[in-house]
Amino acid sequence: MVIYMFYPISTLVCNFCIPLSCSVAFLLSVQSTVRCDPIPDGVLHMECHDRFFMIAIDLSFTGEDPYFEAVDETGVYTITEEYAAMCGYSVSSIPQTGYVELRASYFSCHTDNKDDKEFAFNFNLIATHKEKVATYALNNTCSPPLPWSAREVTCEANYMEVSVRSDISCPTGTKKDDWDAVVQTAYFAAVSDWQVVFQRAEQELMPMALSDARKQGYAFDLTDGRLVFRTPYGQPDSFSTTVNGVPVEVVHATLFSRQTWAVLMVDLVAACSMHEGSYDESGYMTWETPEVLHPLMSGLHETRINIGANGELVEQPVAEERGYMVEQYNSTVRISIPYNAEGGYRKSAVSGDLYEFYIFSLYLEQISVDEDDVDTRLRFHRVLTTPLLPCPVFTENRTVLEERTFTVYLGDVPADVELAAVRLNEHQYSLATNATNHSVTQVVHPNNTHGYTVTVPFDDPAVIKRFSKEDAAMQHMLDINYTLTVRPENEQFSHLVSVMALMDVSPPAFAAVCSESGISFKLDHRPSDYLWEIRIGLDPLTSELAAQHGYIMTNNSQSLLLDVPLFTNGYEYKDVTLKGFSGTFEILVRDRETSEVQSATVKTCPFSSTELIMCSTDGRMTVVADFSAAIPSGGVPARTNLVDKYCGPKEADSTRALFSFPLNSCGSTVKLGKEYVTYENEIFFSRKLRNLKNPSFSSSDISRVTVQCTYPLAGLYRLFSAYKFESDTAGVGRIVHSALSTEGPQSPTVKPTIALQTPVPVTSRNKRPGYRPPAQYIKVSSFLKRLQKKGENQSSQIKVNAGIF
Ligand SMILES: *[C@@H]1O[C@H](CO)[C@@H](O)[C@H](O)[C@H]1NC(C)=O
Ligand SMILES: *[C@@H]1O[C@H](CO)[C@@H](O)[C@H](O)[C@H]1NC(C)=O
Ligand SMILES: *[C@@H]1O[C@H](CO)[C@@H](O)[C@H](O)[C@H]1NC(C)=O
Ligand SMILES: *[C@@H]1O[C@H](CO)[C@@H](O)[C@H](O)[C@H]1NC(C)=O
Ligand SMILES: *[C@@H]1O[C@H](CO)[C@@H](O)[C@H](O)[C@H]1NC(C)=O
Ligand SMILES: *[C@@H]1O[C@H](CO)[C@@H](O)[C@H](O)[C@H]1NC(C)=O
Ligand SMILES: *[C@@H]1O[C@H](CO)[C@@H](O)[C@H](O)[C@H]1NC(C)=O
Ligand SMILES: *[C@@H]1O[C@H](CO)[C@@H](O)[C@H](O)[C@H]1NC(C)=O
Ligand SMILES: *[C@@H]1O[C@H](CO)[C@@H](O)[C@H](O)[C@H]1NC(C)=O
């Protein structure tokens, strides 16, 4: 805080010509040619404030390290840090604002001052565009509307400035001893020109010429009606003190000139609070200044304080609304500003994690009036900052299991932070490229934060899947490592989140392949397999069942292979023609706990076979019989027939015929055993047309094929109660070729065609291991075993006419 004290010995003082108004020419900079390039709209702001002129230029326009030159009729002066402090300029750039700012005092060195009412400024801005230096001429004229107070003091960022009206009257309260010492010094200095002496406690007074003082960085000026003194902070002649515990810097200068008849003296005191500001846990930045900065100001009273930000004072209600607080106690003024108050700037910073700090450019005016009604106006420019405050981002698990996709939201990301990359488990993705599977979308909020939603499908290769025995479910695990960048410094930090989702395990599914002789199924084992039971029809698949049904099963730690040969138990056949037929086999997967069937692997394959017999559950016998052995004797398969001679083949080619007929028609005979019923018919194949009028043709012309279907009676409970045939299981078929009726069916002259390789199950209970039936069995079901065992006890067989059904 600058306190000026101006004590004219007489009112005549200011009518003397003090040679202060000469411009400070010794810092003339190298002349450079000024090009007047136009500045684009919106980049430049020039404002006349109450006590300074301000230029703000967009940093994105100026490039790096822009600087200014002050221009007047005497030359062009580069505004260096040192020169600015001496000449009343203050240059700052707070990146948060995006501007570089120049503040120029109305009494700055190169300002054209007209009667302290109109001030004309001329500057050059030197900017760098792509390594090319460009100069822009800027000028403006300001007429501050606020009249000058008798005393004006400015505590700028880099200097103290005091100006006083030159006709001011002598204040009271002078400290007599000090004054006497100065007068003595002045008297004995015996110099007629103006000199200055800087007073420091307990130090010898060394008068010096004003020109010498200027060389040391002090500035003195006499305008139309005011005397101006300016000093940078930290000068050798300044001294630091504390007032009510607040640090204060003081420069006390006394100007004097000994005339022949009198000593003229002007006493100037510049004093500013050097309080650095503090931050308290309640979220306030505070700054303090003593109500009275220097004993010479103790006569001031009726202090009024206005505050604002960025060089702009605000009305009291606005300040209150923004939460700015002014308290006065113990002769100290304390200003408290909420850390995030309007008018301030926030900035993100990285120190391991994300932090933020706030900057507030405090502007303060203190107006007081002394006993002689002389008003004093003090102005402070002070920058307050908070320490680094934690600024955590957060993640939220927004996964909806049904979508089978991880949805994770990263929120509270400040505006000057952006997402640069995401790492999904071990897979690094930059955001520049479009991801095919996962996605990242940005959400912007009105509170100056934004967020990112990352979605990753569960089946993305990046997601780690593991079966959890504990949960009896699949764990899907995703670690997301977000890399975030703070702009514009490009500092990076990362944020990590782990999400996990449990999903029910899908039931095992077999891969199936057709072959000529059957269907091969393959299942790769998974840790979750124990949850499921594999079934063929109603029976669980075990090695015993496989052996019993003639399946070939290999099971190791990796996979289960099941080869199901054609015509083994479990097949369903369709579309039977001479060319071929389709066979379908189904494997069921049942939940062990609920016994519910969860999935099925159904495979249908095309097959072909020279000869076959099928006994369907709905009572139909389908036979393809091969007569090639008999053809050399001159037969035609199309002319074959069943016992009922009107039942001919449905289809025939040169060697084979296809018959399909209800079991109990076409002259079938039925043999009813205790536990089984067998339907039998015969296919007759003869060289000649059978002569109905002469049935006693030679039997040697006839080949005969016996076809049989055997069903367990247990599965035919409706056999005698309904006219509809319905069996739980398909019947067992048998084809027996024989040439002559005189020979027994077990010794056919036509050797049975081994079309079907259906082994009878080999079990420990089977007394004849490796036994293969003499004819072809299609459909081997569990009852067959019993049939085999009890097969010898056929004594209760009854011959029944097929026609009874
Ligand atoms: C001030 O700048 C304007 C253009 O911005 C120019 O027209 C004018 O001549 C300049 N005045 C002085 C005194 O340089
Ligand atoms: C004012 O000063 C007194 C005495 O030095 C001290 O006890 C008191 O805490 C001070 N008040 C405040 C608000 O700091
Ligand atoms: C990414 O996808 C968006 C919209 O699908 C498209 O506009 C953009 O060009 C793509 N970017 C790249 C780098 O492929
Ligand atoms: C996307 O996912 C599919 C499988 O879901 C995978 O084959 C593919 O490689 C993935 N693409 C990328 C870029 O990861
Ligand atoms: C900003 O707004 C979003 C959406 O309303 C909210 O989720 C978030 O918590 C807010 N953040 C802060 C710091 O207020
Ligand atoms: C997250 O990513 C950053 C940058 O790639 C890396 O430095 C950090 O170690 C990663 N964190 C973890 C836990 O993997
Ligand atoms: C995330 O959300 C999913 C779905 O709501 C839930 O199953 C999971 O337990 C949640 N938590 C974590 C840490 O992944
Ligand atoms: C196959 O072997 C695995 C162990 O390797 C066993 O858990 C599974 O029950 C076996 N499956 C069958 C059908 O025998
Ligand atoms: C065979 O039948 C006879 C007479 O009906 C009976 O005594 C005998 O126990 C039967 N044998 C078998 C093995 O069922």
PDB file of N, CA and C in Angstrom, residues 671-678 708-713 730-734 760-761 766 768 771 773 777-794 797:
ATOM      1  N   LYS A 671     -47.017-112.170 -34.614  1.00  0.00           N
ATOM      2  CA  LYS A 671     -46.671-113.203 -33.635  1.00  0.00           C
ATOM      3  C   LYS A 671     -46.628-112.507 -32.296  1.00  0.00           C
ATOM      4  N   LEU A 672     -47.523-112.903 -31.415  1.00  0.00           N
ATOM      5  CA  LEU A 672     -47.597-112.263 -30.115  1.00  0.00           C
ATOM      6  C   LEU A 672     -46.876-113.125 -29.097  1.00  0.00           C
ATOM      7  N   GLY A 673     -45.801-112.642 -28.534  1.00  0.00           N
ATOM      8  CA  GLY A 673     -45.086-113.352 -27.477  1.00  0.00           C
ATOM      9  C   GLY A 673     -45.542-112.798 -26.144  1.00  0.00           C
ATOM     10  N   LYS A 674     -44.889-113.246 -25.083  1.00  0.00           N
ATOM     11  CA  LYS A 674     -45.252-112.773 -23.757  1.00  0.00           C
ATOM     12  C   LYS A 674     -44.937-111.288 -23.614  1.00  0.00           C
ATOM     13  N   GLU A 675     -43.830-110.939 -24.206  1.00  0.00           N
ATOM     14  CA  GLU A 675     -43.396-109.568 -24.010  1.00  0.00           C
ATOM     15  C   GLU A 675     -43.246-108.781 -25.302  1.00  0.00           C
ATOM     16  N   TYR A 676     -43.302-109.483 -26.412  1.00  0.00           N
ATOM     17  CA  TYR A 676     -43.067-108.812 -27.689  1.00  0.00           C
ATOM     18  C   TYR A 676     -44.124-109.180 -28.688  1.00  0.00           C
ATOM     19  N   VAL A 677     -44.288-108.287 -29.615  1.00  0.00           N
ATOM     20  CA  VAL A 677     -45.142-108.604 -30.739  1.00  0.00           C
ATOM     21  C   VAL A 677     -44.303-108.393 -31.994  1.00  0.00           C
ATOM     22  N   THR A 678     -44.384-109.356 -32.892  1.00  0.00           N
ATOM     23  CA  THR A 678     -43.593-109.279 -34.118  1.00  0.00           C
ATOM     24  C   THR A 678     -44.527-109.291 -35.316  1.00  0.00           C
ATOM     25  N   GLN A 708     -39.418-108.205 -40.838  1.00  0.00           N
ATOM     26  CA  GLN A 708     -40.053-108.284 -39.522  1.00  0.00           C
ATOM     27  C   GLN A 708     -39.868-106.994 -38.740  1.00  0.00           C
ATOM     28  N   CYS A 709     -40.893-106.678 -37.980  1.00  0.00           N
ATOM     29  CA  CYS A 709     -40.736-105.608 -36.989  1.00  0.00           C
ATOM     30  C   CYS A 709     -41.197-106.148 -35.664  1.00  0.00           C
ATOM     31  N   THR A 710     -40.345-105.964 -34.659  1.00  0.00           N
ATOM     32  CA  THR A 710     -40.681-106.474 -33.328  1.00  0.00           C
ATOM     33  C   THR A 710     -40.739-105.301 -32.353  1.00  0.00           C
ATOM     34  N   TYR A 711     -41.864-105.274 -31.613  1.00  0.00           N
ATOM     35  CA  TYR A 711     -42.038-104.209 -30.612  1.00  0.00           C
ATOM     36  C   TYR A 711     -42.226-104.826 -29.250  1.00  0.00           C
ATOM     37  N   PRO A 712     -41.746-104.220 -28.225  1.00  0.00           N
ATOM     38  CA  PRO A 712     -42.041-104.718 -26.882  1.00  0.00           C
ATOM     39  C   PRO A 712     -43.497-104.434 -26.549  1.00  0.00           C
ATOM     40  N   LEU A 713     -44.159-105.374 -25.979  1.00  0.00           N
ATOM     41  CA  LEU A 713     -45.575-105.194 -25.666  1.00  0.00           C
ATOM     42  C   LEU A 713     -45.769-104.122 -24.612  1.00  0.00           C
ATOM     43  N   ALA A 730     -39.395 -97.233 -31.319  1.00  0.00           N
ATOM     44  CA  ALA A 730     -39.437 -97.814 -32.650  1.00  0.00           C
ATOM     45  C   ALA A 730     -39.208 -99.306 -32.516  1.00  0.00           C
ATOM     46  N   GLY A 731     -39.724-100.042 -33.457  1.00  0.00           N
ATOM     47  CA  GLY A 731     -39.543-101.480 -33.410  1.00  0.00           C
ATOM     48  C   GLY A 731     -38.190-101.891 -33.955  1.00  0.00           C
ATOM     49  N   VAL A 732     -37.863-103.167 -33.722  1.00  0.00           N
ATOM     50  CA  VAL A 732     -36.616-103.701 -34.242  1.00  0.00           C
ATOM     51  C   VAL A 732     -36.924-104.412 -35.552  1.00  0.00           C
ATOM     52  N   GLY A 733     -36.223-104.024 -36.564  1.00  0.00           N
ATOM     53  CA  GLY A 733     -36.507-104.604 -37.871  1.00  0.00           C
ATOM     54  C   GLY A 733     -35.507-105.684 -38.237  1.00  0.00           C
ATOM     55  N   ARG A 734     -35.923-106.517 -39.141  1.00  0.00           N
ATOM     56  CA  ARG A 734     -35.073-107.643 -39.532  1.00  0.00           C
ATOM     57  C   ARG A 734     -35.408-107.973 -40.974  1.00  0.00           C
ATOM     58  N   VAL A 760     -25.184-105.704 -31.069  1.00  0.00           N
ATOM     59  CA  VAL A 760     -26.000-105.854 -29.860  1.00  0.00           C
ATOM     60  C   VAL A 760     -25.088-105.433 -28.719  1.00  0.00           C
ATOM     61  N   PRO A 761     -25.612-104.663 -27.782  1.00  0.00           N
ATOM     62  CA  PRO A 761     -24.763-104.150 -26.712  1.00  0.00           C
ATOM     63  C   PRO A 761     -24.025-105.252 -25.999  1.00  0.00           C
ATOM     64  N   ASN A 766     -24.287-109.857 -20.540  1.00  0.00           N
ATOM     65  CA  ASN A 766     -24.517-110.600 -21.771  1.00  0.00           C
ATOM     66  C   ASN A 766     -23.712-111.882 -21.743  1.00  0.00           C
ATOM     67  N   ARG A 768     -23.227-113.826 -24.130  1.00  0.00           N
ATOM     68  CA  ARG A 768     -22.514-114.112 -25.374  1.00  0.00           C
ATOM     69  C   ARG A 768     -21.839-112.844 -25.877  1.00  0.00           C
ATOM     70  N   TYR A 771     -21.540-111.199 -29.633  1.00  0.00           N
ATOM     71  CA  TYR A 771     -22.541-111.824 -30.487  1.00  0.00           C
ATOM     72  C   TYR A 771     -23.121-110.829 -31.453  1.00  0.00           C
ATOM     73  N   PRO A 773     -26.126-110.427 -34.415  1.00  0.00           N
ATOM     74  CA  PRO A 773     -27.317-111.129 -34.907  1.00  0.00           C
ATOM     75  C   PRO A 773     -27.117-111.542 -36.351  1.00  0.00           C
ATOM     76  N   TYR A 777     -30.461-105.486 -37.868  1.00  0.00           N
ATOM     77  CA  TYR A 777     -31.368-104.841 -36.925  1.00  0.00           C
ATOM     78  C   TYR A 777     -31.254-103.338 -37.115  1.00  0.00           C
ATOM     79  N   ILE A 778     -32.376-102.769 -37.242  1.00  0.00           N
ATOM     80  CA  ILE A 778     -32.402-101.320 -37.250  1.00  0.00           C
ATOM     81  C   ILE A 778     -33.111-100.958 -35.975  1.00  0.00           C
ATOM     82  N   LYS A 779     -32.703-100.018 -35.307  1.00  0.00           N
ATOM     83  CA  LYS A 779     -33.288 -99.639 -34.022  1.00  0.00           C
ATOM     84  C   LYS A 779     -32.970-100.666 -32.976  1.00  0.00           C
ATOM     85  N   VAL A 780     -32.034-100.385 -32.232  1.00  0.00           N
ATOM     86  CA  VAL A 780     -31.750-101.248 -31.106  1.00  0.00           C
ATOM     87  C   VAL A 780     -32.151-100.469 -29.878  1.00  0.00           C
ATOM     88  N   SER A 781     -33.048-100.972 -29.153  1.00  0.00           N
ATOM     89  CA  SER A 781     -33.423-100.260 -27.945  1.00  0.00           C
ATOM     90  C   SER A 781     -33.267-101.173 -26.757  1.00  0.00           C
ATOM     91  N   SER A 782     -33.491-100.593 -25.602  1.00  0.00           N
ATOM     92  CA  SER A 782     -33.156-101.336 -24.381  1.00  0.00           C
ATOM     93  C   SER A 782     -33.895-102.663 -24.286  1.00  0.00           C
ATOM     94  N   PHE A 783     -35.062-102.702 -24.840  1.00  0.00           N
ATOM     95  CA  PHE A 783     -35.808-103.964 -24.695  1.00  0.00           C
ATOM     96  C   PHE A 783     -35.143-105.096 -25.455  1.00  0.00           C
ATOM     97  N   LEU A 784     -34.334-104.726 -26.453  1.00  0.00           N
ATOM     98  CA  LEU A 784     -33.709-105.763 -27.265  1.00  0.00           C
ATOM     99  C   LEU A 784     -32.855-106.685 -26.404  1.00  0.00           C
ATOM    100  N   LYS A 785     -32.235-106.072 -25.434  1.00  0.00           N
ATOM    101  CA  LYS A 785     -31.406-106.834 -24.533  1.00  0.00           C
ATOM    102  C   LYS A 785     -32.233-107.937 -23.870  1.00  0.00           C
ATOM    103  N   ARG A 786     -33.391-107.490 -23.424  1.00  0.00           N
ATOM    104  CA  ARG A 786     -34.263-108.452 -22.744  1.00  0.00           C
ATOM    105  C   ARG A 786     -34.745-109.508 -23.742  1.00  0.00           C
ATOM    106  N   LEU A 787     -34.995-109.006 -24.950  1.00  0.00           N
ATOM    107  CA  LEU A 787     -35.427-109.919 -25.996  1.00  0.00           C
ATOM    108  C   LEU A 787     -34.377-111.003 -26.211  1.00  0.00           C
ATOM    109  N   GLN A 788     -33.143-110.575 -26.222  1.00  0.00           N
ATOM    110  CA  GLN A 788     -32.066-111.497 -26.462  1.00  0.00           C
ATOM    111  C   GLN A 788     -31.993-112.536 -25.343  1.00  0.00           C
ATOM    112  N   LYS A 789     -32.095-112.039 -24.134  1.00  0.00           N
ATOM    113  CA  LYS A 789     -31.948-112.926 -22.995  1.00  0.00           C
ATOM    114  C   LYS A 789     -33.059-113.961 -22.937  1.00  0.00           C
ATOM    115  N   LYS A 790     -34.249-113.438 -23.265  1.00  0.00           N
ATOM    116  CA  LYS A 790     -35.387-114.342 -23.145  1.00  0.00           C
ATOM    117  C   LYS A 790     -35.783-114.920 -24.496  1.00  0.00           C
ATOM    118  N   GLY A 791     -34.952-114.654 -25.454  1.00  0.00           N
ATOM    119  CA  GLY A 791     -35.285-115.005 -26.830  1.00  0.00           C
ATOM    120  C   GLY A 791     -35.524-116.509 -27.011  1.00  0.00           C
ATOM    121  N   GLU A 792     -34.864-117.301 -26.178  1.00  0.00           N
ATOM    122  CA  GLU A 792     -34.979-118.757 -26.373  1.00  0.00           C
ATOM    123  C   GLU A 792     -36.341-119.278 -25.946  1.00  0.00           C
ATOM    124  N   ASN A 793     -36.993-118.564 -25.028  1.00  0.00           N
ATOM    125  CA  ASN A 793     -38.287-119.023 -24.517  1.00  0.00           C
ATOM    126  C   ASN A 793     -39.411-118.452 -25.366  1.00  0.00           C
ATOM    127  N   GLN A 794     -39.585-118.988 -26.564  1.00  0.00           N
ATOM    128  CA  GLN A 794     -40.575-118.468 -27.501  1.00  0.00           C
ATOM    129  C   GLN A 794     -41.800-119.397 -27.561  1.00  0.00           C
ATOM    130  N   GLN A 797     -45.426-118.234 -28.457  1.00  0.00           N
ATOM    131  CA  GLN A 797     -45.744-117.482 -29.668  1.00  0.00           C
ATOM    132  C   GLN A 797     -47.069-117.945 -30.268  1.00  0.00           C
TER     133      GLN A 797
END
